[in-house]
CSV table of C-alpha atoms in Angstrom, one decimal:
chain,number,residue,atom,x,y,z
A,1,MET,CA,3.5,-5.0,-15.4
A,2,TYR,CA,6.1,-5.6,-12.6
A,3,GLN,CA,9.8,-5.5,-11.7
A,4,ILE,CA,11.4,-8.3,-9.7
A,5,LEU,CA,13.2,-6.9,-6.6
A,6,HIS,CA,14.1,-10.0,-4.7
A,7,GLN,CA,13.7,-13.8,-5.3
A,8,THR,CA,14.6,-16.8,-3.2
A,9,SER,CA,13.5,-20.4,-3.3
A,10,ASP,CA,10.7,-19.5,-0.9
A,11,PHE,CA,9.3,-16.1,-2.0
A,12,LEU,CA,9.3,-13.4,-4.6
A,13,VAL,CA,9.1,-9.6,-4.0
A,14,ILE,CA,8.0,-7.4,-6.9
A,15,ASN,CA,7.3,-3.7,-7.6
A,16,LYS,CA,3.8,-3.8,-9.2
A,17,LEU,CA,3.2,-1.0,-11.7
A,18,PRO,CA,0.0,1.1,-11.4
A,19,GLY,CA,-2.9,0.0,-13.5
A,20,VAL,CA,-2.0,-3.7,-13.2
A,21,SER,CA,-4.7,-6.0,-11.9
A,22,VAL,CA,-3.8,-8.8,-9.5
A,23,HIS,CA,-6.9,-10.7,-10.6
A,24,LYS,CA,-8.0,-12.5,-13.8
A,25,ASP,CA,-10.9,-10.6,-15.2
A,26,GLN,CA,-12.6,-10.0,-18.6
A,27,THR,CA,-9.9,-7.9,-20.1
A,28,GLU,CA,-6.6,-8.8,-18.4
A,29,SER,CA,-4.7,-12.1,-17.8
A,30,GLY,CA,-3.8,-11.0,-14.3
A,31,LEU,CA,-0.5,-10.4,-12.6
A,32,VAL,CA,-0.2,-13.9,-11.1
A,33,MET,CA,-0.6,-15.6,-14.5
A,34,ALA,CA,1.9,-13.3,-16.1
A,35,ILE,CA,4.6,-13.9,-13.4
A,36,LYS,CA,4.1,-17.7,-13.6
A,37,LYS,CA,4.5,-17.6,-17.4
A,38,ASP,CA,7.5,-15.2,-17.3
A,39,LEU,CA,9.4,-17.2,-14.7
A,40,GLY,CA,8.2,-20.6,-15.7
A,41,LEU,CA,6.8,-21.3,-12.2
A,42,GLN,CA,4.4,-24.2,-11.5
A,43,SER,CA,3.1,-22.5,-8.4
A,44,LEU,CA,2.8,-19.0,-7.2
A,45,TYR,CA,0.8,-18.1,-4.1
A,46,MET,CA,-0.7,-14.6,-3.7
A,47,VAL,CA,-0.9,-13.9,0.1
A,48,HIS,CA,-2.1,-10.2,-0.1
A,49,ARG,CA,-3.4,-7.8,-2.7
A,50,LEU,CA,-3.0,-4.2,-3.9
A,51,ASP,CA,-5.7,-2.2,-5.7
A,52,LYS,CA,-5.3,-2.1,-9.5
A,53,GLU,CA,-4.4,1.6,-9.3
A,54,THR,CA,-1.8,1.2,-6.5
A,55,SER,CA,1.9,0.6,-7.3
A,56,GLY,CA,4.6,-0.9,-5.2
A,57,LEU,CA,5.7,-3.8,-3.1
A,58,MET,CA,4.0,-7.2,-3.2
A,59,VAL,CA,5.3,-10.5,-1.8
A,60,PHE,CA,4.4,-13.9,-3.3
A,61,ALA,CA,5.1,-17.3,-1.8
A,62,LEU,CA,6.7,-20.0,-4.0
A,63,ASN,CA,5.5,-23.0,-2.0
A,64,SER,CA,2.5,-23.8,0.2
A,65,ASP,CA,4.4,-23.8,3.5
A,66,VAL,CA,5.7,-20.3,3.1
A,67,ALA,CA,2.2,-19.2,1.8
A,68,ALA,CA,0.7,-20.5,5.0
A,69,GLU,CA,3.3,-18.8,7.1
A,70,LEU,CA,2.9,-15.4,5.4
A,71,ALA,CA,-0.9,-15.7,5.3
A,72,GLU,CA,-0.9,-16.2,9.1
A,73,GLN,CA,1.4,-13.2,9.6
A,74,PHE,CA,-1.1,-11.1,7.6
A,75,ARG,CA,-4.0,-12.4,9.5
A,76,ASN,CA,-2.3,-11.7,12.8
A,77,ARG,CA,-1.2,-8.2,11.6
A,78,GLU,CA,2.5,-9.0,12.1
A,79,ILE,CA,3.5,-7.7,8.7
A,80,GLU,CA,4.7,-4.1,8.6
A,81,LYS,CA,3.3,-2.1,5.7
A,82,TYR,CA,4.0,1.5,4.8
A,83,TYR,CA,2.5,3.5,1.9
A,84,LEU,CA,3.2,6.8,0.3
A,85,ALA,CA,0.4,9.0,-1.0
A,86,LEU,CA,0.0,12.5,-2.5
A,87,SER,CA,-3.0,14.8,-2.2
A,88,ASP,CA,-3.6,18.3,-3.5
A,89,ARG,CA,-6.1,19.0,-0.7
A,90,LYS,CA,-5.2,20.2,2.8
A,91,PRO,CA,-6.0,17.5,5.5
A,92,ARG,CA,-7.8,18.3,8.7
A,93,ARG,CA,-4.7,17.2,10.6
A,94,LYS,CA,-1.0,16.9,9.6
A,95,GLN,CA,-0.8,13.6,11.4
A,96,GLY,CA,-3.0,11.3,13.4
A,97,ALA,CA,-4.8,7.9,13.6
A,98,ILE,CA,-8.0,7.2,11.8
A,99,VAL,CA,-10.1,4.4,13.4
A,100,GLY,CA,-13.6,3.3,12.4
A,101,ASP,CA,-15.7,0.6,10.9
A,102,MET,CA,-16.1,0.6,7.1
A,103,GLU,CA,-19.2,-0.3,5.0
A,104,LYS,CA,-19.9,-0.4,1.3
A,105,SER,CA,-21.2,2.8,-0.3
A,106,ARG,CA,-22.2,3.6,-3.9
A,107,ARG,CA,-20.4,2.8,-7.2
A,108,GLY,CA,-18.0,0.3,-5.6
A,109,ALA,CA,-16.7,2.8,-3.0
A,110,TRP,CA,-16.5,2.4,0.8
A,111,LYS,CA,-17.2,4.8,3.6
A,112,LEU,CA,-15.9,5.3,7.2
A,113,LEU,CA,-18.3,5.0,10.1
A,114,HIS,CA,-18.2,6.4,13.6
A,115,SER,CA,-18.7,2.9,15.1
A,116,LYS,CA,-15.7,0.8,16.1
A,117,LYS,CA,-17.0,-2.8,16.3
A,118,ASN,CA,-14.4,-4.2,13.8
A,119,PRO,CA,-12.6,-1.0,12.8
A,120,ALA,CA,-10.1,-0.1,10.2
A,121,LYS,CA,-7.0,1.4,11.8
A,122,THR,CA,-4.7,3.8,9.9
A,123,GLN,CA,-1.9,6.0,11.2
A,124,PHE,CA,-0.5,8.7,9.0
A,125,LEU,CA,2.2,11.4,8.9
A,126,SER,CA,2.4,14.2,6.3
A,127,VAL,CA,4.7,17.0,5.1
A,128,SER,CA,4.2,19.7,2.5
A,129,VAL,CA,5.9,19.1,-0.9
A,130,GLU,CA,5.0,22.6,-2.2
A,131,PRO,CA,2.0,24.8,-2.0
A,132,GLY,CA,-1.1,22.8,-2.9
A,133,LEU,CA,0.6,19.4,-2.7
A,134,ARG,CA,1.1,17.2,0.4
A,135,LEU,CA,3.0,13.9,0.9
A,136,PHE,CA,1.6,11.3,3.2
A,137,LEU,CA,3.3,8.4,4.8
A,138,VAL,CA,0.6,5.9,5.9
A,139,LYS,CA,0.8,2.8,8.2
A,140,PRO,CA,-2.3,0.7,8.0
A,141,ALA,CA,-2.7,-1.5,11.1
A,142,THR,CA,-5.5,-3.5,9.4
A,143,GLY,CA,-6.0,-4.6,5.8
A,144,LYS,CA,-9.5,-3.6,4.7
A,145,THR,CA,-10.6,-2.9,1.1
A,146,HIS,CA,-9.8,0.7,0.1
A,147,GLN,CA,-8.7,1.4,3.7
A,148,ILE,CA,-6.1,4.1,3.0
A,149,ARG,CA,-8.1,5.7,0.3
A,150,VAL,CA,-11.1,6.0,2.6
A,151,ALA,CA,-9.0,7.1,5.5
A,152,LEU,CA,-7.4,10.0,3.7
A,153,LYS,CA,-10.7,11.0,2.1
A,154,SER,CA,-12.1,11.2,5.7
A,155,GLU,CA,-9.4,13.7,6.5
A,156,GLY,CA,-10.4,15.9,3.6
A,157,ALA,CA,-7.4,14.9,1.5
A,158,PRO,CA,-8.4,12.2,-1.0
A,159,ILE,CA,-5.4,10.7,-2.8
A,160,LEU,CA,-4.5,12.6,-6.0
A,161,GLY,CA,-6.0,10.8,-9.0
A,162,ASP,CA,-8.4,8.7,-7.0
A,163,ILE,CA,-11.6,9.7,-8.9
A,164,LEU,CA,-13.7,7.2,-7.0
A,165,TYR,CA,-13.2,9.2,-3.8
A,166,SER,CA,-13.7,12.7,-5.4
A,167,SER,CA,-10.0,13.6,-5.9
A,168,SER,CA,-8.6,15.8,-8.6
A,169,LYS,CA,-7.7,14.0,-11.9
A,170,ALA,CA,-4.1,13.0,-12.5
A,171,ASP,CA,-2.0,10.7,-14.7
A,172,ARG,CA,-2.3,8.0,-12.0
A,173,MET,CA,-3.6,7.4,-8.5
A,174,TYR,CA,-0.8,8.5,-6.3
A,175,LEU,CA,-0.7,5.6,-3.8
A,176,HIS,CA,2.4,3.5,-3.6
A,177,ALA,CA,3.3,0.5,-1.3
A,178,PHE,CA,6.7,1.8,-0.1
A,179,SER,CA,7.9,-0.7,2.5
A,180,LEU,CA,7.2,-4.2,3.6
A,181,ALA,CA,8.6,-6.3,6.4
A,182,PHE,CA,7.9,-10.0,7.3
A,183,LYS,CA,9.6,-13.1,8.6
A,184,ILE,CA,10.3,-16.4,6.8
A,185,ASN,CA,11.3,-19.3,9.2
A,186,ASN,CA,12.0,-16.6,11.8
A,187,GLU,CA,14.4,-14.8,9.5
A,188,PRO,CA,13.4,-11.1,9.2
A,189,PHE,CA,13.2,-9.4,5.8
A,190,ARG,CA,12.5,-5.7,5.1
A,191,PHE,CA,12.1,-4.1,1.7
A,192,TYR,CA,11.8,-0.6,0.4
A,193,CYS,CA,10.7,0.6,-3.1
A,194,MET,CA,10.7,4.2,-4.2
A,195,PRO,CA,7.9,5.2,-6.6
A,196,ALA,CA,9.1,5.5,-10.2
A,197,ILE,CA,5.9,6.2,-12.2
A,198,GLY,CA,3.9,9.4,-12.2
A,199,GLU,CA,4.6,13.0,-13.2
A,200,ILE,CA,4.2,14.3,-9.7
A,201,PHE,CA,6.5,11.8,-8.1
A,202,ASP,CA,9.3,14.1,-9.4
A,203,GLN,CA,12.8,14.7,-8.2
A,204,ASN,CA,11.7,17.2,-5.6
A,205,CYS,CA,9.1,14.7,-4.2
A,206,LEU,CA,11.6,11.8,-4.2
A,207,GLU,CA,14.2,13.8,-2.4
A,208,LEU,CA,11.6,14.7,0.3
A,209,ILE,CA,10.7,11.0,0.7
A,210,VAL,CA,14.4,10.1,1.3
A,211,GLU,CA,14.9,13.1,3.7
A,212,LYS,CA,11.7,12.6,5.8
A,213,TYR,CA,10.6,9.0,5.4
A,214,ASN,CA,13.6,6.9,4.5
A,215,GLN,CA,13.2,4.5,7.4
A,216,PRO,CA,9.5,4.6,8.3
A,217,GLU,CA,9.8,1.9,11.0
A,218,THR,CA,11.9,4.2,13.1
A,219,LEU,CA,9.5,7.2,13.1
A,220,ASN,CA,7.4,8.4,16.0
A,221,TRP,CA,3.9,7.3,15.0
A,222,PRO,CA,0.6,8.7,16.4
A,223,LYS,CA,-1.1,6.4,18.9
A,224,ILE,CA,-4.2,4.5,17.8
């Protein structure tokens, strides 16, 4: 379900595998319950979420003070988050910013609106992996439900394997939380996690990630 990447007395950083739910539902015990049981923890505070189909970095607080500190950083949009995505469709633009309100659509999906009252804000860069396959590096400035999935769909390049948003079928949904940066007691932490699951995250693709997007925080991002 997960791999531990870093653990202190204050927080835990994991790589969540695709297909793992962070919630307790009818069929699964949930990621939080599994980690608590595996590590013998009395308390584990979830301060953000990933969609079930998304893999990659998550941070959990191990006490209430750190939970409050991280939750405030997420609320104030002070946490840096970067995602990797693949699409087999050609986007309208190779890079840019996608800004717009979101509202619920059909079958649990969301859609992007032209209005900007409380907009989702998403920046992206992209590069060709091979003919018919494009790699996206995405920086969400807000944290709305399905934000990246809806943003790339709006560019004509739904994430590979994201059937809800009319993508081609694949062995997984190719969205991965790649980098995460935050502060604990004013001490900065930054983590990276390469994708490890998925036939199309192959050696060629991984080498391209290292070559182009190794330090996403240093890149020249499109203005919002």
